[in-house]
XYZ file of C-alpha atoms in Angstrom:
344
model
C -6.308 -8.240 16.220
C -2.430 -8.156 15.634
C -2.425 -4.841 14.655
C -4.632 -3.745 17.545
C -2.119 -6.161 20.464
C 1.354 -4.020 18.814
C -0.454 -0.525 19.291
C -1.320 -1.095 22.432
C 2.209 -2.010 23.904
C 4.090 0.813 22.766
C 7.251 0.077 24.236
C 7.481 -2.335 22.020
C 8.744 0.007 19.258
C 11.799 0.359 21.856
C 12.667 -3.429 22.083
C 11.991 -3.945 18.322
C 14.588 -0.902 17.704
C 16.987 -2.403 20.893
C 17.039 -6.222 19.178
C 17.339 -4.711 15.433
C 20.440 -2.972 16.628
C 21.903 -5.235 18.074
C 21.577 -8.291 15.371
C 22.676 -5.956 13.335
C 25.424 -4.879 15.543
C 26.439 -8.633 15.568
C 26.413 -9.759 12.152
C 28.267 -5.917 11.315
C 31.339 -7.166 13.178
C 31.081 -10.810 11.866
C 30.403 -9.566 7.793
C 32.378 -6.082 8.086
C 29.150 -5.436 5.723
C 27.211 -1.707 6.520
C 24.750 -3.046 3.808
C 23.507 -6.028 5.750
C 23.361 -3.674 9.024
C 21.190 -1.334 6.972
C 18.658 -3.841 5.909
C 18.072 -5.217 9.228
C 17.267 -1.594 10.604
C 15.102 -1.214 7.444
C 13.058 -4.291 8.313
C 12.443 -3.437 11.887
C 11.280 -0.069 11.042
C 8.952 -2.027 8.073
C 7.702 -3.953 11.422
C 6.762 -0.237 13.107
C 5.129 0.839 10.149
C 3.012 -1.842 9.586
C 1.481 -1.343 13.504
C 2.251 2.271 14.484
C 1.274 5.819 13.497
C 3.991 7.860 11.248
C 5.218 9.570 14.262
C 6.444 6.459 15.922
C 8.590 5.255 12.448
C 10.385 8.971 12.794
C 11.445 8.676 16.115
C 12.090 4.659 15.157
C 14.400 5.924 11.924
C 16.151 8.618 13.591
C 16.730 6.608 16.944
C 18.380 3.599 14.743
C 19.880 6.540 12.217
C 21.775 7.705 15.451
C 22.887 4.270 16.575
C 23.860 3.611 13.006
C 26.375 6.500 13.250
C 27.716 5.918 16.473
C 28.197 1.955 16.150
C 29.091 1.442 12.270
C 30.676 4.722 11.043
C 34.359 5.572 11.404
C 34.762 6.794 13.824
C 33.649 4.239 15.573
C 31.630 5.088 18.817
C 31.216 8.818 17.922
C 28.543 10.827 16.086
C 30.963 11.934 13.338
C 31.408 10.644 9.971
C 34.071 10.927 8.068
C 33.278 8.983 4.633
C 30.651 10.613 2.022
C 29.444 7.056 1.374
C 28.393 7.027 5.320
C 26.373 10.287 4.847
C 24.776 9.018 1.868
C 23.777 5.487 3.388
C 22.427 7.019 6.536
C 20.234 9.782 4.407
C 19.192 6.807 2.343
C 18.208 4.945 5.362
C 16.121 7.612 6.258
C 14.464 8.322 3.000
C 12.962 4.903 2.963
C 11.991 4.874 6.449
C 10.017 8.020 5.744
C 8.527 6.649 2.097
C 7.692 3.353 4.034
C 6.262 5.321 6.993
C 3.860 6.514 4.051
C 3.000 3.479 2.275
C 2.129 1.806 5.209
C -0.895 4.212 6.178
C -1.845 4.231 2.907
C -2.326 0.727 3.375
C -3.981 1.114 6.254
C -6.421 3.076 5.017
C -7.137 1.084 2.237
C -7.642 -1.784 4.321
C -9.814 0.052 6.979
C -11.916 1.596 3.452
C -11.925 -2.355 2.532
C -13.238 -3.155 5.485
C -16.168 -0.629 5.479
C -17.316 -1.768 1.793
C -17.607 -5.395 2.682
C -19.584 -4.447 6.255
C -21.762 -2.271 3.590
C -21.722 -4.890 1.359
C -22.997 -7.400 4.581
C -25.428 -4.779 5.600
C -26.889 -4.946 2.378
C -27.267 -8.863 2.097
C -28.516 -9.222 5.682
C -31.249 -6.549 4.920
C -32.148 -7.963 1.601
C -32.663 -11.445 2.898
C -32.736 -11.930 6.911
C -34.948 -8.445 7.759
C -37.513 -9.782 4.806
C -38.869 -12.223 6.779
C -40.781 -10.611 9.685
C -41.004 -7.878 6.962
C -43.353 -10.341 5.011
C -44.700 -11.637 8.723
C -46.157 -7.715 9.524
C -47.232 -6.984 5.859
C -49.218 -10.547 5.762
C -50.924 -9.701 9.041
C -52.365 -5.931 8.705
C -53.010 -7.129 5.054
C -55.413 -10.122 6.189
C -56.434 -7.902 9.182
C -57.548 -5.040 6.816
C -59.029 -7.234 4.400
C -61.503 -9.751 6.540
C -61.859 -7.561 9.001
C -65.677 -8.141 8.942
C -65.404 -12.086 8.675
C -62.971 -12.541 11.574
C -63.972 -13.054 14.910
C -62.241 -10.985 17.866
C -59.614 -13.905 19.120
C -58.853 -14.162 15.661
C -58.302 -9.939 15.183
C -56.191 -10.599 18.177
C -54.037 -13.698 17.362
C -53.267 -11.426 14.201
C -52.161 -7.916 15.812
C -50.192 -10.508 18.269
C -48.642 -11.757 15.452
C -47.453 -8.180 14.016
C -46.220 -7.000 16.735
C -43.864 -9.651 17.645
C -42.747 -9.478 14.302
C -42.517 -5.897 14.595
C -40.401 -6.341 17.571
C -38.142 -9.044 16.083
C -37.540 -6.442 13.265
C -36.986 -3.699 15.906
C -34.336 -5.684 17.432
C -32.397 -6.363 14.125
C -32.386 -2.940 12.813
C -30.851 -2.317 16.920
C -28.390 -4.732 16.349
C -27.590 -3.373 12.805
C -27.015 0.140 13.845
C -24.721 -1.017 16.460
C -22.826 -3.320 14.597
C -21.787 -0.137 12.685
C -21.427 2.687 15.069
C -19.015 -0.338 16.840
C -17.452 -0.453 13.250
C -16.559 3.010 12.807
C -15.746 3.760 16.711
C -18.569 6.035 17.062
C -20.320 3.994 20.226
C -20.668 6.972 22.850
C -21.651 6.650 26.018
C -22.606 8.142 29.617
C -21.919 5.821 32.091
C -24.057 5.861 35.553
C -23.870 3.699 38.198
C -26.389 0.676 38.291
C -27.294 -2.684 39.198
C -26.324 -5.442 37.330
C -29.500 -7.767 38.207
C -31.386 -4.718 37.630
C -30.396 -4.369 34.177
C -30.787 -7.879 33.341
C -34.244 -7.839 34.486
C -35.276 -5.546 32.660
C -33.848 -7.162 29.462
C -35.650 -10.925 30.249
C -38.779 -8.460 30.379
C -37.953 -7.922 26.761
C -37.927 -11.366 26.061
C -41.927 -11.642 26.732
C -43.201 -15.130 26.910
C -39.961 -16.771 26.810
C -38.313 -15.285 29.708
C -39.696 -18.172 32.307
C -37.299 -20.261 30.062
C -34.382 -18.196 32.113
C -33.855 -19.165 35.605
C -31.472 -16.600 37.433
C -28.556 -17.264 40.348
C -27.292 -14.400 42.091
C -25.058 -14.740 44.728
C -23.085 -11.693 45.645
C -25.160 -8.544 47.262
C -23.098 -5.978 45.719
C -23.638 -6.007 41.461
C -23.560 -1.999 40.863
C -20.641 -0.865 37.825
C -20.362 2.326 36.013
C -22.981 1.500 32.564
C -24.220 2.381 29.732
C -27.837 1.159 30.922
C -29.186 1.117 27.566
C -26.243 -0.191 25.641
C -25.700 -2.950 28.226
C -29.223 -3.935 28.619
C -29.260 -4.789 24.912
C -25.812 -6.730 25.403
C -27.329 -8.894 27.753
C -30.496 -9.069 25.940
C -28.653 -10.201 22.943
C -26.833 -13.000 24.921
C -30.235 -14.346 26.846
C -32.358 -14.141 23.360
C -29.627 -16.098 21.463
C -29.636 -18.881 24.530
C -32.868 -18.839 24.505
C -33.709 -19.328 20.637
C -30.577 -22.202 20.316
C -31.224 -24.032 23.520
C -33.733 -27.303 23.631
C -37.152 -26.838 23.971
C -37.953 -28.232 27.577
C -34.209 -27.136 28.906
C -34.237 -23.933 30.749
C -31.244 -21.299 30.275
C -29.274 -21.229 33.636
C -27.911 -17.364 34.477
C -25.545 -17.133 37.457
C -24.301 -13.463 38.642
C -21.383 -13.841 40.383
C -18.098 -11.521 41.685
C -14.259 -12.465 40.749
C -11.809 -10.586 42.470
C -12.801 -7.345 40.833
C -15.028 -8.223 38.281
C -18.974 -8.715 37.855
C -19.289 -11.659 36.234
C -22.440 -13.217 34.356
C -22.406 -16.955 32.710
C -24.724 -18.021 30.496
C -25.601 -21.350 30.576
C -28.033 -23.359 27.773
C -28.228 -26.581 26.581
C -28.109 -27.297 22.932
C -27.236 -30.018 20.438
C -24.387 -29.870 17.750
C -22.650 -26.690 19.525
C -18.832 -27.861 19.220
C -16.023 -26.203 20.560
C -14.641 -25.242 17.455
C -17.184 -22.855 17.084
C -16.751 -20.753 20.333
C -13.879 -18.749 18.105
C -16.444 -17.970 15.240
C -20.219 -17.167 17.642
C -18.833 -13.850 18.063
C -17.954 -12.785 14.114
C -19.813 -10.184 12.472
C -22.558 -11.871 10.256
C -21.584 -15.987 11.869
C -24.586 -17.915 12.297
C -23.797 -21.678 11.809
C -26.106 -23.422 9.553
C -26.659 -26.486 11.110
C -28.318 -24.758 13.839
C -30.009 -21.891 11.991
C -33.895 -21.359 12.437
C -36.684 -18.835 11.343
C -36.185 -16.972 14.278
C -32.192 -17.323 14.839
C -31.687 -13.588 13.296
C -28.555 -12.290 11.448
C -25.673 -13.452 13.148
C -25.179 -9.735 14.909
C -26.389 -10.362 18.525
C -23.251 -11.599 20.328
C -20.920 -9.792 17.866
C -22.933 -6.436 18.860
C -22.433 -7.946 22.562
C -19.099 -8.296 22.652
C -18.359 -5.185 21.072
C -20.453 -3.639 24.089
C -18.959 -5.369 26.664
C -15.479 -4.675 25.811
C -16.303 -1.026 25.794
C -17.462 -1.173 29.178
C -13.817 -2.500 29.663
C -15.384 -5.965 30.450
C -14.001 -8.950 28.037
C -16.892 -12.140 27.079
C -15.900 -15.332 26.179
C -17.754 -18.733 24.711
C -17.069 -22.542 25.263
C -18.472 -25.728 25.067
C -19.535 -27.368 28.495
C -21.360 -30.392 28.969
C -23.568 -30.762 25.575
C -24.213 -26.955 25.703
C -22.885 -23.315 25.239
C -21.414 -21.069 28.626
C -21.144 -17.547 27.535
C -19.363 -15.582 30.337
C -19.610 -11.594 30.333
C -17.336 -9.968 33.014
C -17.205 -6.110 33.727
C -15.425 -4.299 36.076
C -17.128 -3.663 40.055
C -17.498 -0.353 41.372
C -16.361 0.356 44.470
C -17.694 2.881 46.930
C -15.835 5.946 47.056
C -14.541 5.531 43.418
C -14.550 8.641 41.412
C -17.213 8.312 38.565
């Protein structure tokens, strides 16, 4: 998330550089010590390298290489240098920036290849335990189906293919969410965007909650909810969100859904009522793999519904959020309006 913030604000290599100079520019006319001005340069440009691409250490190194020279070499304030030790120092300077420049995406990449083997490795656990289950659900069924097919009456044949299919639907959903969760991993989410209704979308994703979507009672109060979507990729957001309130939320409590506008935002809370949600855990709900225990059922899934949500949302350039209110969980999804006469 640091690492993400830095590379994002890229003037900030320019006021890392600015400061770096100038401590050092401070502390070379208190020590009279080129050394001690050299390792303070070297540490901001450590600080670039750990958050920026090689180009922006170059420029970094050469911009502080130059202020070096001017500031600390005799003569002072000019871009001459008259001692060999000077020369040497600077192209020293330089030659670690560069080697450091290096190491640092090396690390990078070793942490991003890191990072890949242990979603693998989650993948792997998730499908060998979690997915099993409605798995076992489906095989059971057809198995009994195929078997006593002559002994069973029709209601029975019935309650059974019922049975399969929702579990062939629960396992639809997961293998969805896995296939996200990676594509969202790796960057490789694409999307084209058309214009649609909000409400419209999130009807069509309580239909996918069968049975259980009269648990959902929805608020709108704006007229305008249209933004530039992913339909398919936002209807299983949203889905993701309502089935997750729905599953954690108590049995007789319904799940409140209010659609609402905020200055230029779309904005959708999420509203259920649940016990032993604490607010501790409104950092964590959103984790890749983070289901909590304590509140962990047969049909609570593999902690990748609001992390595949999230992950959604925020390339939609929306942002979704989680707290505890009032003995229950508020999830609040916000995307941006569109406006009429915006260019798509």
């Amino acid at each position: 998330m640091v690492n993400s913030y830095f590379s994002d604000c890229k003037y900030l290599v320019l006021v890392v550089c600015c400061i770096a100079i100038l401590i050092s520019f401070l502390l070379g006319q208190w020590l009279h010590s080129t050394t001690v001005v050299l390792l303070i340069l070297q540490l901001s440009i450590v600080f670039v390298a750990l958050n920026y691409s090689s180009r922006m250490v170059y420029s970094a190194a050469i911009f502080e290489a130059i202020a070096f020279n001017f500031l600390h070499t005799a003569p002072r304030y000019s871009l001459q240098m008259f001692h060999i030790a000077d020369v040497i120092n600077l192209a020293v300077f330089i030659a670690v920036a560069f080697c450091t420049s290096e190491l640092a995406k090396r690390y990078r990449t070793q942490q991003s290849n890191l990072k890949q083997v242990q979603l693998r490795n989650q993948i792997l656990l998730s499908v060998s335990h979690d997915l099993r289950t409605p798995l076992a659900g489906i095989i059971g069924n057809l198995s009994t189906l195929k078997r006593y097919y002559s002994q069973l009456t029709q209601q029975q044949v019935t309650e059974l293919l019922d049975s399969a299919t929702v579990e062939s639907h629960r396992l639809h959903h997961y293998i969805e969410n896995l296939l996200h969760a990676t594509k969202l991993q790796h960057g490789e989410i694409q999307m084209v965007k058309h214009v649609e209704s909000v409400v419209d979308v999130l009807t069509n994703a309580m239909e996918r909650l069968g049975d259980r979507r009269s648990k959902v009672h929805v608020t709108v109060k704006i007229g305008q909810t249209s933004t530039l979507m992913s339909t398919a990729l936002l209807e299983q957001a949203i889905f993701n969100v309502l089935d997750n309130a729905v599953i954690y939320s108590f049995d007789r409590q319904p799940v409140e859904v209010s659609v609402y506008r905020t200055h230029h935002h779309l904005a959708i809370d999420v509203f259920n009522q649940c016990d032993g949600f604490k607010p501790e855990m409104a950092n964590q709900v959103f984790n890749l793999f983070y289901s909590e225990k304590k509140l962990k059922n047969a049909d609570s899934g593999i902690g990748l519904g609001l992390c595949v949500a999230k992950g959604i949302v925020e390339a939609h350039q929306g942002s979704m959020h989680c707290q505890a209110v009032n003995g229950g969980c508020l999830i609040s999804l916000t995307l941006p309006c569109y406006e009429q006469g915006e260019n798509e």
